[in-house]
XYZ file of C-alpha atoms in Angstrom:
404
model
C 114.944 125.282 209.491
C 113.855 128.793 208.558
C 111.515 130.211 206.253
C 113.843 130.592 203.234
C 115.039 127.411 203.413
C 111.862 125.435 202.854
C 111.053 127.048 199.708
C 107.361 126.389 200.556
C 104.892 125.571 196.947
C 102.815 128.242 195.382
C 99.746 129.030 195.506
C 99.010 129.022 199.212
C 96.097 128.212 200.702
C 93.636 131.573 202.108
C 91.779 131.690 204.398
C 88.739 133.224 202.178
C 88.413 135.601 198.733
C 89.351 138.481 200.962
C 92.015 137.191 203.297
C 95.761 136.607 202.071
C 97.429 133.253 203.775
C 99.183 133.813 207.301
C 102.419 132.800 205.531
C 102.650 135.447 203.432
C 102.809 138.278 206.668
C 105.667 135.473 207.935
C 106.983 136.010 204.798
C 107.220 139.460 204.984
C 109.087 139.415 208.369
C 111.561 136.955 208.037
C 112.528 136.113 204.636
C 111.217 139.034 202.130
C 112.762 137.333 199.413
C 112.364 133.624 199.243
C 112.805 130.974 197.233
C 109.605 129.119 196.663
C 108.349 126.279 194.205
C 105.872 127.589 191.326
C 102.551 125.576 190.289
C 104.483 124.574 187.189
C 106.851 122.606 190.093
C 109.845 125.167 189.068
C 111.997 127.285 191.352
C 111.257 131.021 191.899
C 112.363 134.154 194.320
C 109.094 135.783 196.282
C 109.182 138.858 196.957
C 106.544 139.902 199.270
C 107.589 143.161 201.269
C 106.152 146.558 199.920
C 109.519 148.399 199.684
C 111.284 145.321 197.507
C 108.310 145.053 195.567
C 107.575 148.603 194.397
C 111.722 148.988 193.198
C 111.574 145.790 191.358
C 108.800 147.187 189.616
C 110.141 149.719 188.402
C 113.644 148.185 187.937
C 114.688 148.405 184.489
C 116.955 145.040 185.524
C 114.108 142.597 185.874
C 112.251 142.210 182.619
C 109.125 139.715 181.192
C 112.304 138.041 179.228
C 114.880 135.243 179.225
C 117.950 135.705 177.794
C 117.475 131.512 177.623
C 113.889 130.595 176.989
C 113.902 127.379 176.806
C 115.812 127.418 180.397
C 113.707 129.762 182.192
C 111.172 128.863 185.105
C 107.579 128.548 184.204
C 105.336 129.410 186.897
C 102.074 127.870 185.389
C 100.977 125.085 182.571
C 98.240 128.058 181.395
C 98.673 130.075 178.878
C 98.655 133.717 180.411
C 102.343 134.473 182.524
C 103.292 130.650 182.322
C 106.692 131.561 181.218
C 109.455 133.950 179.687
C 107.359 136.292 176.794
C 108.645 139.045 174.432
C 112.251 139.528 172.492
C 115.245 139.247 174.875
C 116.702 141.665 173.016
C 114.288 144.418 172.436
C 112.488 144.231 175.219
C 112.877 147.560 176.301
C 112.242 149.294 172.700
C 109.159 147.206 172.485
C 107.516 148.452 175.504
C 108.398 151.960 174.708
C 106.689 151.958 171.564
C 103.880 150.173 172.957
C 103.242 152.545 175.467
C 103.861 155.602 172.641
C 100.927 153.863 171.063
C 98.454 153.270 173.747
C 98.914 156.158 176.130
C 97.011 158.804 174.002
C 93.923 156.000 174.168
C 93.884 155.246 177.525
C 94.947 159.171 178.820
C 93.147 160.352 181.684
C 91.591 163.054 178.855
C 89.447 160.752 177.454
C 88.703 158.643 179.756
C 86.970 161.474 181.266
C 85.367 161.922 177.887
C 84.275 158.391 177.925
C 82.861 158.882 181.501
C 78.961 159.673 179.962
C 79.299 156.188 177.957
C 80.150 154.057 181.195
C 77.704 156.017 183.084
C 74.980 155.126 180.513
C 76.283 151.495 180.366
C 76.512 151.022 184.395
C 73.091 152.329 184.328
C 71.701 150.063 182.322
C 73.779 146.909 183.596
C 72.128 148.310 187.194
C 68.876 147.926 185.333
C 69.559 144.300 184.295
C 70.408 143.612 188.062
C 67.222 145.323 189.422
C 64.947 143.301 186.869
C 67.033 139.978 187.739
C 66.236 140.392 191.481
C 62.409 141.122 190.502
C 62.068 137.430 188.189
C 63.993 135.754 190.969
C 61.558 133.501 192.653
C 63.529 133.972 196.114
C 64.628 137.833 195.740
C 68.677 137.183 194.994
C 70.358 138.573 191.911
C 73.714 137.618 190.645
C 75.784 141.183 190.898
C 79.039 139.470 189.404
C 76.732 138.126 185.672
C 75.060 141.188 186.114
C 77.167 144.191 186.428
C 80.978 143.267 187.518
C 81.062 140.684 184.137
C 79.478 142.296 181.116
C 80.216 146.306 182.509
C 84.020 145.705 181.831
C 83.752 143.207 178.773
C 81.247 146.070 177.169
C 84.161 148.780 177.782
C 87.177 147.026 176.559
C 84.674 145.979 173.331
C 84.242 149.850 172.811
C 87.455 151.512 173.577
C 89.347 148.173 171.227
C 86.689 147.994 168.965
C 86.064 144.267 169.035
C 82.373 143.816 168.492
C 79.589 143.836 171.375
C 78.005 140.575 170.294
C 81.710 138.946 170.763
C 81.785 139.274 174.010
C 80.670 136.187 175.906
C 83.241 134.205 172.926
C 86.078 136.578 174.332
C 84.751 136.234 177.644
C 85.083 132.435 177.482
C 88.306 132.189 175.550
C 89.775 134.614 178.587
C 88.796 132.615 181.068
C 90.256 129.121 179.992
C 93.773 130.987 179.144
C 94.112 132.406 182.542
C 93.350 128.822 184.346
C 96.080 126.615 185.303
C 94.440 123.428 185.457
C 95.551 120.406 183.614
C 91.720 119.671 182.585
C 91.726 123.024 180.939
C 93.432 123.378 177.307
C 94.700 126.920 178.335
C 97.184 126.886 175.562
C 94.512 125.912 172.888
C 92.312 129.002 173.926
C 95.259 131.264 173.781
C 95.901 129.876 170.292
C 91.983 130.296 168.817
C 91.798 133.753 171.051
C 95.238 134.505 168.749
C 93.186 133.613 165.712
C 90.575 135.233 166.257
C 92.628 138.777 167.024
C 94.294 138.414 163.484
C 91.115 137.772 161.793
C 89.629 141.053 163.442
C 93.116 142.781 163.239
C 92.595 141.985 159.042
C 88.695 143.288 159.456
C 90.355 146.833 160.783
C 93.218 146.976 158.033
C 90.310 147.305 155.027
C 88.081 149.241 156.798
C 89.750 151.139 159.827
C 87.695 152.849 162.212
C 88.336 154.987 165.690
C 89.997 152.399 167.988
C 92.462 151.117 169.534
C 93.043 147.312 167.161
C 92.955 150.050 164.467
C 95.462 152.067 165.686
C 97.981 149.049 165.998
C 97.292 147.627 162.716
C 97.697 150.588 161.541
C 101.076 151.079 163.423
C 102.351 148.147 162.713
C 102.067 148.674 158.554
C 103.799 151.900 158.740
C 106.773 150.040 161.204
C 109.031 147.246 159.716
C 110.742 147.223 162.731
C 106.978 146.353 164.727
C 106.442 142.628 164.563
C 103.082 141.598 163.252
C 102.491 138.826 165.888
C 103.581 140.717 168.613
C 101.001 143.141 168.016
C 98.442 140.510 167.760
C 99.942 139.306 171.316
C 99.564 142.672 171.972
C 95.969 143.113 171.264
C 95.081 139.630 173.019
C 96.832 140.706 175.833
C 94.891 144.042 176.021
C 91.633 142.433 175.446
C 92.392 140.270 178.669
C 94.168 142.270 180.926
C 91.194 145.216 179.955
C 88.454 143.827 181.587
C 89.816 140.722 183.724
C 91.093 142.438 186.647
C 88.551 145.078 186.787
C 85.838 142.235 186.838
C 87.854 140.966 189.462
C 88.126 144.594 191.354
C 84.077 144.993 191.523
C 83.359 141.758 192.888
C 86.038 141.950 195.251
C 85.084 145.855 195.896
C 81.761 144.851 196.707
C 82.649 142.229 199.218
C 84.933 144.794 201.157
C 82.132 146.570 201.722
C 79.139 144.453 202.035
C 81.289 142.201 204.819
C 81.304 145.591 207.065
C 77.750 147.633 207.137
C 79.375 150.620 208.195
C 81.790 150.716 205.510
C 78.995 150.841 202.798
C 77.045 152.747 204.558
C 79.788 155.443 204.729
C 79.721 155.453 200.996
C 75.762 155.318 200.762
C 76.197 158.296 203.030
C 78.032 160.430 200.280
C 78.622 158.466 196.803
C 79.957 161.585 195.095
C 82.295 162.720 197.817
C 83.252 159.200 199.374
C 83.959 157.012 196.072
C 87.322 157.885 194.881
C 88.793 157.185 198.240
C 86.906 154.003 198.522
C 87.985 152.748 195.042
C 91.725 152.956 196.563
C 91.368 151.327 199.408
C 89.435 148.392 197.338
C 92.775 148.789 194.738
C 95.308 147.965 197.592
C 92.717 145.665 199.729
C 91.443 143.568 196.690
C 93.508 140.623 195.989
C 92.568 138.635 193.126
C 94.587 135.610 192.280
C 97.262 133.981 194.182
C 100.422 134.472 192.763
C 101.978 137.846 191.764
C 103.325 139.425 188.510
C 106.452 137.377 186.936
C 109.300 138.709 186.020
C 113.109 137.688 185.325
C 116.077 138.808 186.203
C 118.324 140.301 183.792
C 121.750 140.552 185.394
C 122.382 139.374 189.146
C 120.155 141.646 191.099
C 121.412 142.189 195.055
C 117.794 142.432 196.876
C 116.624 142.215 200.468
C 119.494 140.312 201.579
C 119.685 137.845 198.765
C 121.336 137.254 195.038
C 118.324 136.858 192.240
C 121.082 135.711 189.770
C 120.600 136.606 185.924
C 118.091 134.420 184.533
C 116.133 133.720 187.845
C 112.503 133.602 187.877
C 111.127 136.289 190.100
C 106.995 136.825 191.362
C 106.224 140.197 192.723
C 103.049 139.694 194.922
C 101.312 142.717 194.777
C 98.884 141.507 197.293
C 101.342 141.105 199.934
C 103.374 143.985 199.354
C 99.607 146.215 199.668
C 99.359 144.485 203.143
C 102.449 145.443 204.255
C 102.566 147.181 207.700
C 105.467 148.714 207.541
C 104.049 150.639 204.599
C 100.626 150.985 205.554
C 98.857 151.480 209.384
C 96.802 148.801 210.686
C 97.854 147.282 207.324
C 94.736 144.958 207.056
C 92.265 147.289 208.128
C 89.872 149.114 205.104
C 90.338 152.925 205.865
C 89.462 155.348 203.061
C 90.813 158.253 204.719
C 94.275 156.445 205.544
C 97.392 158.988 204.669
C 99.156 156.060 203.076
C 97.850 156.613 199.383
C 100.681 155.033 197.470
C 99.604 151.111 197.196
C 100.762 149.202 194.194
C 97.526 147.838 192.907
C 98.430 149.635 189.751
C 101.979 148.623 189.253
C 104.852 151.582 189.578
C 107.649 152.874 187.202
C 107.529 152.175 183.685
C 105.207 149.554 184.009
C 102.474 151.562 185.987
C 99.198 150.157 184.275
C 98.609 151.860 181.093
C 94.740 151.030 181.712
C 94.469 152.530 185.655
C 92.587 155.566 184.003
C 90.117 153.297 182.484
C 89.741 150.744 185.344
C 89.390 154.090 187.694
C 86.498 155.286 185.625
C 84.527 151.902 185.772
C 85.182 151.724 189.873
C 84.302 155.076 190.474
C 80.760 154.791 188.070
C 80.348 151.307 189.818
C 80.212 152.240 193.086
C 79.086 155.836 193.473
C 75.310 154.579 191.089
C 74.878 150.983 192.954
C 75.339 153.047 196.397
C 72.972 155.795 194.968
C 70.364 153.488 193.399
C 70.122 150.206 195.998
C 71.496 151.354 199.047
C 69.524 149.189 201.042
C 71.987 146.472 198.892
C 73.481 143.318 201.283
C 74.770 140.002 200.479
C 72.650 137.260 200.173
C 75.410 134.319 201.496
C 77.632 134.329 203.866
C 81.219 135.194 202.555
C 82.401 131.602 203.349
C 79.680 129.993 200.903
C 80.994 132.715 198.004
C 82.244 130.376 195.545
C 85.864 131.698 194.194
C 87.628 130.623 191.392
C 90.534 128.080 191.769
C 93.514 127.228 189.547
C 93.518 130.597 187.860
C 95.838 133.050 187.438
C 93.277 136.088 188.306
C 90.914 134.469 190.453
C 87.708 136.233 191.669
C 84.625 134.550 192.602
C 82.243 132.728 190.325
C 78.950 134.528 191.615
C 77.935 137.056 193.881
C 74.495 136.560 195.189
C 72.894 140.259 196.640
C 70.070 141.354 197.304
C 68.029 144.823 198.989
């Protein structure tokens, strides 16, 4: 029996937080589109191959969708990507307004602008880790409650304008809706995280200020046409996806190169000239949860030797695709100065993360002031005794214990 015809269960077991499961390089070879079974016990195509996964990105025939809702796969019983979300039928006018309204906030422009804030806040989130290490009675401090946790909660507070002292609630409400266990009433948070949203969405409609909630309330008055839940969707959804992965991307980041002394110690060497390229490789080598980014088909879609028929489930894993050795030399290898720049860590086409600016910004201040400030910085476990985060649609490890 091949590959394809097993239509093998998702998630599948890894080998560790860094490592992606053997199958998926089988995968890859034999069967780059394959049926598989989702967590939710549904059928789904995989697509796993780094050519089939960057067009499907970007093509305009596989949407978030159904044209059937209450027929379409769901890949998880959580509440974030479980199934079929927006309007069938305005799909693609929603997402161009949406990114109308978001791209002049999250431009490249001012993110540089906002590069002296996250410097200051990286700084003192560095100082927080430093004084941690000092009160510990055996010399460890947690880097991921730290610096990779608050850093990116702080920064999606400021740019949204959700306030500071909200963020552990947020924080909390984030987590449960992203986990996929039955003991976890992910719906329930999505529901009081929705709440919450429209009571601070009502806060920024009487007294408006310079952000980005503001800006869609404030859109969404002047637009009949503009749906006043789906911008509080929206504005969860922002809130989550703003500082979820990036949390994700440091702890990940900082594995990569704590696992391999030369590797930070090529950054340590030169923080200023050595960062940005490190901050890609960590983008295509970091893989953080175990599934991939859902989509449906549209029409009947003719892809790596298969039919995705209309109304098909479909999971683009980004992590296999950036592993991919037809698209990338020694493939699993972490090479800063490798030719191949064009991973898919952010996405491609039309849905190319709005936020890669932003998460850029945080990586690059990250890495370049912990390298400067504690180079001497090493893990204090081995990477097998990192505890990681099951059952959740990001995943990510629960601490990371350093020291220096």
């Amino acid at each position: 029996m091949t590959v394809a015809a097993e239509r093998p269960a998702l998630p599948f077991a890894r080998p560790n937080v860094l490592e992606l499961a053997p199958l998926y390089d089988v995968l890859r070879r034999e069967a780059p589109v394959a049926p598989v079974t989702t967590p939710a016990g549904d059928p789904a195509w995989l697509v796993t191959r780094f050519e089939e996964v960057r067009d499907l990105l970007g093509d305009k025939r596989l949407g978030r969708s159904h044209p059937r809702p209450e027929q379409a796969a769901r890949i998880t019983h959580g509440a974030v990507q479980e199934g079929p979300s927006g309007n069938y039928e305005t799909e693609e006018a929603d997402h161009t307004r949406m990114r109308r309204l978001l791209t002049p906030a999250f431009s490249a422009k001012r993110m540089r602008r906002m590069g002296e804030d996250v410097q200051a806040l990286v700084d003192g989130y560095v100082d927080d880790l430093i004084a941690a290490r000092e009160a510990s009675p055996d010399g460890v401090a947690d880097l991921h409650e730290n610096l990779a946790v608050p850093l990116p909660v702080a920064v999606i507070c400021r740019l949204l304008g959700v306030p500071h002292e909200h963020g552990d609630y947020f924080r909390d409400l984030s987590d449960r809706m992203a986990t996929y266990s039955p003991e976890v009433d992910a719906v329930g948070a999505r529901a009081e995280f929705g709440r919450y949203m429209a009571g601070l969405a009502e806060q920024k409609r009487a007294a408006p200020c310079e952000d980005v909630i503001s800006d869609l309330v404030r859109a969404q008055a002047e637009d009949d046409t503009y749906d006043y839940d789906e911008m509080i969707r929206l504005s969860v959804g922002l809130l989550f996806a703003g500082h979820e992965t990036t949390v994700n991307r440091i702890g990940l980041g900082t594995l990569l190169l704590l696992t391999h002394r030369e590797r930070w110690e090529d950054l340590v060497a030169d923080p200023d000239g050595r960062t940005d390229a490190h901050v890609e490789e960590i983008m295509r080598l970091g893989a953080p949860g175990d599934l991939g980014l859902l989509r449906y088909a549209h029409t009947d879609v003719e892809v790596g030797g298969v039919t995705v028929a209309e109304g098909d489930a479909v999971i683009l894993s980004v992590n296999a695709a950036n592993r991919d050795p037809n698209a990338f030399a020694d493939a699993e290898a972490f090479d800063p100065d490798r030719e191949e720049r064009a991973h898919v860590g952010f996405g491609h086409g039309g849905h190319f993360c709005i936020g890669a600016s932003l998460a850029r910004t945080e990586l690059r201040t990250v890495f370049s002031t912990v390298a400067r400030r504690l180079p001497d910085l090493r893990l204090a476990a081995d990477l097998d005794d990192i505890e990681v985060r099951t059952q959740h649609l990001t995943g990510g490890v629960k601490a990371l214990p350093v020291t220096w």
